[in-house]
Amino acid sequence: MSYSALLNLVCSRCQKKAASGVIQQTCPDCDAPYLCEYDLERVRASWEKHPLVEREKTLWRYHELLPLQSEENRVSLYEPMTGVWPLLGYAKKIGLRHLYVKDEGILPTGSFKARGASVGLSRARELGVRAFAMPTNGNAGSAWAAYAARAQIPALIVLPSDAPRTPRKEMIAYGADVYVVDGTIGDAGRLTQALCKATGVYDVSTLREPYRLEGKKTMGLEIAEQFAGGLPDVIVYPTGGGAGVIGIHRALAQLQAMGRVQGPLPKMVIVQAEGCAPLVRAFEQGEDVSVPVNHPFTSAFGMRVPKALGDFMILKTLRETGGTAIRVSERQIADTRRQLAQDDGFFVCPEGAAAFAGVDVLRASGWLKEKDRVLVVNTGSGLKYTDDAPFDVPQASDVGDFSRFIERVSMRG
Ligand SMILES: *Cc1c(COP(=O)(O)O)cnc(C)c1O
């Protein structure tokens, strides 16, 4: 059997099929994202013959359900299966018995964006793409810049002027061409699209090509393996462009169709920041699509997306699974970051903190029950966000003050 069981592409809106063997962006009729369709029976048979447990512990273990036709086209920096473990301190504080995190911060370049970059760029190279461009707030750009260096493909990364500094430095280090727009991520997206149209350069913006999503799908495939005894009741994801949520749910639905997952699928929950919550607003108002936010703001820059191209798919997923959408404040994000670090020794990114803060809100409102099994995705490493992190570092003169420490020790008796 071949490396991939990919059949064709299908438009997520009009359902018209398209060939997968040539370069495609969005559906030419409706400008909606294309999705990949696979021969699931072939995948099932191949997994039976060559069990997953015996395979390499990287996302490429699922190669039949990924679009790459030939293993030699892989662009990989070694993408390990990310760990899942319980957060006992925080769980106890908010009143949950089973709270787990899947920590994507250990992936190359420190976020789950590596999954989309590895699979997306591998497939792009296979199809003969010779250069690409993308808009980004940060993490996608640093991931794609790294994989572009690995593949020796020129990359143009377009950033809004308020993008954070750490990922910018990473992109420069990897040798990408970085262009800063005096505007928002929406402006960066429009500029990228115009440039790609004029030059024929491949546009790898979120959901503007079909294969990044397939990389993100591997989060769901891993979750199914890691929760083989029974999937979590609820999966909580900090959401911007939405490929993470769509990908996880698609993975679980494909496994269900293959008979490898039983029972109802987990309720999908998205969390956004108050300053940029177009999907939460659309969900609350019962809309099928979102309205762009004019002046998006949040310190969790991965979620600073004023309008997701796949908004209708995200909203459908929330409704179909019985999930929900929650907004949290910058204050809640900062407080939760500190709490997780101090209760569990776990330094999450602001996006991850937003997701945990959302869990707190849902537990307090009774939407989550004490016995629910909840999985939160920490989408990136906290270490990428120390520049603007709200943590005061003491001046040298304050460091010698041991009174707080002595007080804490004496309280232990
Ligand atoms: C991109 C990003 C997100 C948002 O993910 P989407 O799939 O675009 O919804 C969340 N957290 C981090 C750290 C990110 O980089």
PDB file of C-alpha atoms and ligand atoms in Angstrom, residues 110-113 138-140 206 212 216 219 237-246 279 300-305 314 349-352 378-381 385, ligand 1:
ATOM      1  CA  GLY A 110       7.693  25.736  20.619  1.00  0.00           C
ATOM      2  CA  SER A 111       4.122  25.492  19.368  1.00  0.00           C
ATOM      3  CA  PHE A 112       1.657  23.187  17.618  1.00  0.00           C
ATOM      4  CA  LYS A 113       2.212  25.261  14.458  1.00  0.00           C
ATOM      5  CA  GLY A 138       4.126  34.988  15.167  1.00  0.00           C
ATOM      6  CA  ASN A 139       4.150  31.253  15.867  1.00  0.00           C
ATOM      7  CA  ALA A 140       3.083  30.069  12.418  1.00  0.00           C
ATOM      8  CA  THR A 206      -4.473  29.292   7.396  1.00  0.00           C
ATOM      9  CA  ARG A 212      -1.645  22.588   6.993  1.00  0.00           C
ATOM     10  CA  LYS A 216      -2.948  19.858  12.884  1.00  0.00           C
ATOM     11  CA  MET A 219      -3.288  16.311  17.543  1.00  0.00           C
ATOM     12  CA  TYR A 237      -8.870  24.820  22.653  1.00  0.00           C
ATOM     13  CA  PRO A 238      -7.699  28.458  22.539  1.00  0.00           C
ATOM     14  CA  THR A 239      -8.892  29.530  19.119  1.00  0.00           C
ATOM     15  CA  GLY A 240      -7.825  32.029  16.480  1.00  0.00           C
ATOM     16  CA  GLY A 241      -7.987  30.752  12.913  1.00  0.00           C
ATOM     17  CA  GLY A 242      -9.632  27.573  14.121  1.00  0.00           C
ATOM     18  CA  ALA A 243      -7.540  24.979  12.305  1.00  0.00           C
ATOM     19  CA  GLY A 244      -6.691  23.347  15.629  1.00  0.00           C
ATOM     20  CA  VAL A 245     -10.320  22.714  16.555  1.00  0.00           C
ATOM     21  CA  ILE A 246     -11.356  21.692  13.054  1.00  0.00           C
ATOM     22  CA  LEU A 279     -16.429  33.230  17.090  1.00  0.00           C
ATOM     23  CA  ALA A 300      -2.384  35.968  23.407  1.00  0.00           C
ATOM     24  CA  PHE A 301      -1.342  36.839  19.869  1.00  0.00           C
ATOM     25  CA  GLY A 302      -2.063  33.364  18.473  1.00  0.00           C
ATOM     26  CA  MET A 303      -5.747  34.136  19.026  1.00  0.00           C
ATOM     27  CA  ARG A 304      -5.599  37.625  17.506  1.00  0.00           C
ATOM     28  CA  VAL A 305      -7.553  36.690  14.374  1.00  0.00           C
ATOM     29  CA  ILE A 314     -15.818  25.813  13.713  1.00  0.00           C
ATOM     30  CA  CYS A 349       1.583  30.321  26.927  1.00  0.00           C
ATOM     31  CA  PRO A 350      -1.111  33.023  27.258  1.00  0.00           C
ATOM     32  CA  GLU A 351      -3.324  31.124  24.790  1.00  0.00           C
ATOM     33  CA  GLY A 352      -3.085  27.994  26.933  1.00  0.00           C
ATOM     34  CA  ASN A 378      -1.612  24.141  25.790  1.00  0.00           C
ATOM     35  CA  THR A 379      -0.790  25.271  22.278  1.00  0.00           C
ATOM     36  CA  GLY A 380       2.711  26.638  22.907  1.00  0.00           C
ATOM     37  CA  SER A 381       5.589  27.065  25.310  1.00  0.00           C
ATOM     38  CA  TYR A 385       6.256  34.881  25.927  1.00  0.00           C
TER      39      TYR A 385
HETATM   40  C1  LIG B   1      -2.002  29.886  16.297  1.00  0.00           C
HETATM   41  C2  LIG B   1      -2.136  29.692  17.743  1.00  0.00           C
HETATM   42  C3  LIG B   1      -3.384  29.466  18.347  1.00  0.00           C
HETATM   43  C4  LIG B   1      -4.671  29.475  17.578  1.00  0.00           C
HETATM   44  O1  LIG B   1      -4.819  28.296  16.848  1.00  0.00           O
HETATM   45  P1  LIG B   1      -5.826  28.187  15.623  1.00  0.00           P
HETATM   46  O2  LIG B   1      -5.669  26.810  15.131  1.00  0.00           O
HETATM   47  O3  LIG B   1      -5.413  29.222  14.636  1.00  0.00           O
HETATM   48  O4  LIG B   1      -7.187  28.474  16.147  1.00  0.00           O
HETATM   49  C5  LIG B   1      -3.405  29.216  19.708  1.00  0.00           C
HETATM   50  N1  LIG B   1      -2.276  29.222  20.444  1.00  0.00           N
HETATM   51  C6  LIG B   1      -1.071  29.438  19.904  1.00  0.00           C
HETATM   52  C7  LIG B   1       0.133  29.424  20.794  1.00  0.00           C
HETATM   53  C8  LIG B   1      -0.954  29.684  18.549  1.00  0.00           C
HETATM   54  O5  LIG B   1       0.256  29.900  18.030  1.00  0.00           O
END
